[in-house]
């Protein structure tokens, strides 16, 4: 049965929606794999992936099947009861990672909120209220709730909302000396993205994460990795911490975890998890059967050698071509990132103009992202086909060529 919908247009956004977003001029209506179609029937290649979310592209048959099957079985039951999909996904995440315990919620911000609250609760229980300080990195992004913007290292997101959460210090990323100078016995947690995503697609140095781990151990502080963007296969390993060989105490996952269905998770150890006793924390939808059924299907496909090795091969294909385009058109001189989270760093002449590059790409039928004003970001599906990579990059080249010759 098909439902009759009212016709709506992009202009309706300005009339009915809170203006906290500024969406593109066209409205996507349908997607398949790495292609998307808008209301006018125009086809676009999707290298944005819904901001590093559509990890298996659009309408992947395994995800559609998992969702449809669960939709016909059980949608929601609340945490007054547990449910089979949540138990299956929880068990698989434990088996696949350092973690021994999982807490499910609905967004990256919520997973981080849980992580930060757990870190404070653990320190409070073990050492008393003095030990509550959190150290995070300049330019980091951890979500948009008041706690997570306060921990995030971008004042433009936290200023102007009244008093912030107290006890948070920011240090420059990849600067071990600065972290060493800031950490103390009052520190309850050090929070880092192994690859800064929103901050400009900047991977951590291995020595930095290793040093952070040692400093945390020396000060009884927890190491929290925000892998909301870097996790679930994007780096070419299931989680980026596996690349570095540095194991956190708490890890947050979201975005790709649901492949487009809202779900997030906080992973930790038994010893830490026990501080969240019944009633200390929760959320109505956390571990929802629909979300967990999709998450399980995502994990089953992403956590295979075939997918993860595919990410590495596709990454090389992107990097080689992007580097050549950088040299040819002179807009950017550096391509950085890991796996299928890549950033073209605009050079002096194009600094601040990432949005202009996005608009030019979109005019050629290509969706890409920015990561701040100076970086053009690519976060495509991990199973994007080679011909889509080639066609998308051909469109990107046309955009660069027009910009360079304008
Ligand atoms: C996107 C993101 C978040 C926030 O996730 P939401 O689902 O938007 O709340 C947190 N941390 C990182 C690293 C992110 O990239």
XYZ file of C-alpha atoms and ligand atoms in Angstrom:
421
model
C 0.000 0.000 0.000
C 1.516 3.347 -0.901
C 0.673 6.415 1.108
C -0.331 9.676 -0.586
C 2.053 12.404 0.603
C 1.660 16.184 0.419
C 4.120 17.789 -1.993
C 6.953 19.588 -0.179
C 9.872 21.699 -1.406
C 13.192 22.973 -0.120
C 11.494 26.341 0.489
C 9.307 24.680 3.118
C 12.425 24.210 5.220
C 12.714 27.957 5.689
C 9.043 28.210 6.554
C 8.642 25.324 8.986
C 12.012 24.252 10.378
C 14.185 25.715 13.129
C 16.999 27.391 11.170
C 19.902 25.654 12.924
C 20.814 23.916 9.649
C 21.381 25.348 6.182
C 20.638 22.372 3.904
C 21.558 22.216 0.208
C 19.201 23.669 -2.383
C 18.051 20.220 -3.577
C 16.134 17.536 -1.662
C 17.378 13.932 -1.912
C 14.522 11.437 -2.150
C 16.110 8.063 -2.851
C 19.443 6.265 -2.539
C 20.977 3.005 -3.684
C 24.544 1.978 -2.955
C 26.672 5.101 -3.409
C 24.160 6.937 -5.589
C 21.398 9.338 -4.552
C 18.580 10.941 -6.543
C 16.925 14.274 -5.798
C 13.347 15.477 -6.365
C 14.098 16.467 -9.945
C 15.525 12.994 -10.712
C 19.110 14.235 -10.804
C 21.615 11.559 -9.798
C 24.504 12.275 -7.435
C 27.435 10.189 -6.202
C 27.612 10.122 -2.435
C 31.065 10.494 -0.883
C 29.558 12.205 2.181
C 27.861 9.078 3.502
C 25.440 11.049 5.662
C 28.506 12.358 7.577
C 30.334 9.035 7.974
C 27.120 7.156 8.785
C 26.009 5.201 5.690
C 28.821 2.722 6.147
C 27.295 0.235 3.664
C 25.792 2.824 1.341
C 22.070 3.348 0.821
C 19.472 0.583 1.095
C 21.981 -2.231 1.548
C 19.913 -5.426 1.125
C 21.188 -7.023 4.363
C 20.229 -3.944 6.390
C 16.854 -3.607 4.686
C 16.207 -7.290 5.458
C 17.264 -6.977 9.118
C 15.110 -3.883 9.622
C 12.094 -5.326 7.837
C 12.271 -8.592 9.723
C 12.546 -6.811 13.070
C 9.777 -4.359 12.093
C 7.479 -7.341 11.744
C 8.606 -8.801 15.081
C 9.123 -6.261 17.899
C 9.786 -2.501 17.659
C 10.170 -1.283 21.190
C 9.896 -2.729 24.664
C 11.919 -0.327 26.934
C 14.699 -1.184 29.334
C 12.233 -2.512 31.886
C 12.805 -5.616 29.743
C 15.806 -6.671 27.711
C 15.469 -8.000 24.156
C 17.186 -10.417 21.815
C 18.700 -7.979 19.263
C 20.294 -5.888 22.038
C 21.809 -9.001 23.633
C 23.098 -10.302 20.300
C 24.722 -7.003 19.306
C 26.133 -6.425 22.796
C 27.727 -9.870 22.824
C 29.234 -9.382 19.353
C 30.712 -5.986 20.259
C 32.300 -7.506 23.360
C 33.714 -10.395 21.339
C 35.122 -8.004 18.721
C 36.795 -5.445 21.024
C 38.642 -4.812 24.331
C 35.281 -4.236 25.980
C 33.474 -6.504 28.416
C 30.324 -4.424 28.855
C 28.135 -2.350 26.516
C 25.635 0.474 27.095
C 23.376 1.337 24.156
C 21.925 4.758 23.398
C 20.873 6.751 20.344
C 23.524 9.253 19.267
C 27.209 10.008 19.508
C 26.568 12.797 21.978
C 24.655 10.412 24.219
C 27.416 7.781 24.065
C 29.932 10.456 25.080
C 27.608 11.811 27.759
C 27.502 8.290 29.208
C 31.294 7.954 28.894
C 31.976 11.257 30.669
C 29.430 10.580 33.393
C 30.869 7.092 33.943
C 34.425 8.476 34.164
C 33.319 11.009 36.775
C 31.306 8.444 38.701
C 34.205 5.978 38.816
C 36.595 8.672 40.087
C 34.009 9.892 42.596
C 33.461 6.386 43.972
C 37.142 5.444 44.070
C 38.868 8.697 45.002
C 36.243 11.252 46.059
C 34.746 14.434 44.540
C 38.061 16.265 44.026
C 38.987 13.950 41.164
C 36.582 15.155 38.499
C 38.654 17.038 35.929
C 38.478 16.076 32.272
C 41.222 16.882 29.787
C 40.252 17.087 26.111
C 41.869 18.385 22.937
C 41.600 21.727 21.205
C 39.476 21.459 18.041
C 37.919 18.181 19.182
C 34.230 17.436 18.631
C 32.181 15.262 20.961
C 28.541 16.188 20.273
C 26.054 18.985 20.991
C 24.637 18.398 24.476
C 25.870 20.852 27.097
C 28.372 18.362 28.607
C 29.688 17.281 25.213
C 30.094 20.824 23.819
C 31.857 21.739 27.049
C 34.311 18.853 26.610
C 34.596 19.547 22.874
C 37.446 21.875 21.983
C 35.570 24.313 19.734
C 34.262 27.328 21.702
C 32.006 28.331 18.782
C 29.801 25.357 19.765
C 29.824 25.938 23.528
C 29.782 29.749 23.881
C 26.541 31.609 24.441
C 24.560 28.971 26.321
C 25.220 30.165 29.850
C 27.596 28.500 32.301
C 29.434 25.506 30.874
C 30.184 22.277 32.667
C 33.094 22.974 35.011
C 36.356 21.105 35.457
C 37.328 20.738 31.807
C 40.739 21.661 30.375
C 41.761 21.751 26.704
C 45.249 21.010 25.415
C 46.630 21.086 21.851
C 46.135 17.772 20.013
C 49.174 15.597 19.310
C 51.204 17.550 21.891
C 52.282 15.092 24.560
C 54.204 17.695 26.567
C 51.057 19.819 26.881
C 49.090 16.811 28.109
C 51.837 15.941 30.583
C 51.769 19.502 31.929
C 47.963 19.504 32.303
C 47.334 16.093 33.844
C 47.211 15.774 37.626
C 45.771 13.589 40.343
C 42.538 15.586 39.961
C 42.166 14.306 36.396
C 39.451 11.668 36.079
C 39.669 11.222 32.297
C 41.554 12.157 29.165
C 39.212 12.256 26.160
C 40.590 11.949 22.624
C 39.443 11.194 19.088
C 42.060 8.825 17.581
C 41.336 10.689 14.337
C 39.888 14.176 14.789
C 36.977 14.216 12.350
C 35.090 17.520 12.488
C 38.346 19.216 13.530
C 39.875 18.584 10.083
C 40.477 14.828 9.556
C 43.627 14.758 11.650
C 44.955 11.384 12.830
C 46.751 11.121 16.169
C 50.448 10.252 16.241
C 51.071 6.776 17.622
C 53.506 8.116 20.241
C 50.853 10.603 21.397
C 48.237 7.964 22.126
C 50.846 5.695 23.727
C 52.024 8.578 25.894
C 48.438 9.478 26.823
C 47.867 5.879 27.910
C 50.957 5.962 30.148
C 50.042 9.322 31.678
C 46.520 8.094 32.433
C 47.911 4.986 34.131
C 50.303 7.072 36.205
C 47.496 9.390 37.401
C 44.653 6.897 37.841
C 42.786 8.644 35.038
C 40.655 6.864 32.450
C 41.484 7.073 28.761
C 38.331 7.682 26.732
C 38.422 7.295 22.956
C 35.641 8.968 21.008
C 35.356 6.670 17.980
C 31.970 7.962 16.895
C 33.480 8.954 13.537
C 36.679 6.878 13.337
C 35.100 3.570 14.354
C 33.161 0.739 12.729
C 35.633 -0.012 9.973
C 36.278 3.482 8.695
C 40.005 3.344 9.440
C 40.468 -0.076 7.840
C 40.287 -1.786 11.248
C 37.064 -2.241 13.195
C 38.106 0.568 15.548
C 40.990 2.986 15.055
C 42.485 2.098 18.456
C 43.338 -1.291 16.926
C 45.559 0.475 14.392
C 47.466 2.173 17.155
C 47.641 -0.748 19.545
C 46.527 1.583 22.358
C 43.572 0.294 24.345
C 41.188 2.789 25.990
C 39.154 2.269 29.165
C 35.988 3.606 27.591
C 35.086 3.918 23.898
C 32.115 5.607 22.270
C 30.671 4.446 18.961
C 27.767 5.794 16.876
C 27.430 7.076 13.285
C 28.449 3.992 11.226
C 27.272 1.602 13.955
C 23.710 1.792 12.648
C 24.539 2.386 8.979
C 21.856 5.113 8.987
C 19.580 3.857 11.751
C 20.102 5.869 14.958
C 22.100 3.865 17.501
C 25.176 4.450 19.648
C 27.144 2.514 22.199
C 29.522 3.071 25.071
C 31.970 0.209 25.515
C 33.961 -0.406 28.682
C 35.327 -2.995 31.112
C 33.455 -4.939 33.798
C 35.388 -3.156 36.523
C 34.312 0.293 35.356
C 30.820 -0.693 34.248
C 29.939 -1.834 37.759
C 29.852 1.821 38.872
C 26.721 2.334 36.763
C 24.450 0.477 39.173
C 20.705 0.196 38.412
C 19.161 3.661 38.247
C 22.389 5.673 37.851
C 21.980 6.266 34.107
C 19.618 5.356 31.286
C 17.632 6.291 28.187
C 14.214 5.157 26.967
C 15.263 4.053 23.491
C 18.701 2.635 24.355
C 19.050 -0.883 22.986
C 15.861 -0.561 20.957
C 15.243 -3.816 18.996
C 14.985 -2.112 15.588
C 18.267 -0.244 16.077
C 20.122 -3.265 17.441
C 18.881 -5.576 14.696
C 20.291 -3.173 12.105
C 23.491 -2.674 14.137
C 24.045 -6.421 14.232
C 23.676 -6.672 10.452
C 26.137 -3.788 10.028
C 28.695 -5.378 12.351
C 28.378 -8.775 10.662
C 29.384 -7.227 7.342
C 31.863 -4.576 8.483
C 33.833 -6.808 10.838
C 35.124 -9.126 8.137
C 38.550 -9.226 6.518
C 36.864 -8.718 3.157
C 35.281 -5.389 4.113
C 38.236 -4.118 6.152
C 40.824 -5.042 3.510
C 38.499 -3.480 0.945
C 38.627 -0.212 2.900
C 42.422 -0.196 2.684
C 42.406 -0.860 -1.068
C 39.718 1.760 -1.753
C 41.594 4.212 0.456
C 44.684 3.841 -1.731
C 42.599 4.386 -4.853
C 41.162 7.614 -3.388
C 44.473 8.887 -2.019
C 46.486 8.321 -5.191
C 43.902 10.085 -7.332
C 43.285 12.930 -4.859
C 47.001 13.589 -4.517
C 47.302 13.805 -8.311
C 44.309 16.182 -8.475
C 45.931 18.314 -5.774
C 49.086 18.654 -7.829
C 47.234 19.284 -11.065
C 44.801 21.979 -9.910
C 46.696 23.505 -6.991
C 43.825 23.851 -4.500
C 45.212 21.550 -1.856
C 48.662 20.198 -1.131
C 47.964 17.543 1.481
C 45.659 14.531 1.580
C 45.431 13.131 5.108
C 43.332 10.744 7.138
C 42.997 7.016 7.327
C 41.004 4.376 5.492
C 37.859 5.970 4.098
C 37.990 9.084 6.256
C 40.097 11.386 4.122
C 40.656 15.126 4.017
C 42.103 17.405 1.351
C 43.761 20.283 3.187
C 43.265 23.479 1.196
C 46.380 25.560 0.570
C 47.000 29.200 1.478
C 45.168 30.551 -1.589
C 42.054 28.441 -0.947
C 42.045 28.498 2.854
C 38.547 29.071 4.249
C 36.869 28.069 0.985
C 35.896 24.451 1.655
C 32.213 25.350 1.286
C 32.912 26.721 -2.189
C 34.504 23.402 -3.178
C 31.467 21.528 -1.803
C 29.102 23.667 -3.839
C 31.171 23.184 -7.000
C 31.208 19.403 -6.429
C 27.488 19.365 -5.844
C 26.943 21.237 -9.135
C 28.811 18.361 -10.860
C 26.657 15.721 -9.131
C 28.914 14.808 -6.218
C 28.255 14.954 -2.475
C 31.332 15.607 -0.316
C 31.768 17.173 3.130
C 33.857 19.806 4.764
C 35.672 19.414 8.073
C 36.007 23.005 9.164
C 36.571 25.815 6.630
C 39.897 24.499 5.341
C 39.394 20.790 4.690
C 37.292 18.923 2.099
C 36.286 15.618 3.692
C 35.454 12.257 2.115
C 33.517 9.652 4.149
C 32.014 7.308 1.545
C 30.452 3.894 2.030
C 33.039 1.271 2.981
C 31.756 -0.894 0.149
C 31.685 1.862 -2.496
C 32.304 0.263 -5.866
C 35.428 1.093 -7.876
C 33.429 2.479 -10.780
C 31.611 4.814 -8.365
C 34.949 5.935 -6.912
C 36.265 6.651 -10.409
C 33.116 8.404 -11.593
C 32.865 10.427 -8.360
C 36.478 11.533 -8.617
C 35.980 12.438 -12.284
C 33.149 14.710 -11.159
C 35.403 16.095 -8.417
C 38.035 16.851 -11.040
C 35.495 18.786 -13.147
C 34.604 20.819 -10.046
C 38.267 21.566 -9.270
C 38.937 22.468 -12.869
C 36.068 24.972 -12.923
C 37.198 26.505 -9.625
C 40.843 26.725 -10.727
C 39.913 28.360 -14.043
C 37.210 30.708 -12.718
C 29.417 13.150 15.050
C 30.282 13.033 16.248
C 29.755 13.098 17.545
C 28.308 13.414 17.815
O 27.461 12.416 17.361
P 25.875 12.729 17.250
O 25.296 11.434 16.816
O 25.738 13.843 16.270
O 25.428 13.146 18.608
C 30.610 12.897 18.604
N 31.924 12.665 18.409
C 32.468 12.597 17.181
C 33.914 12.295 17.037
C 31.674 12.800 16.064
O 32.219 12.770 14.836
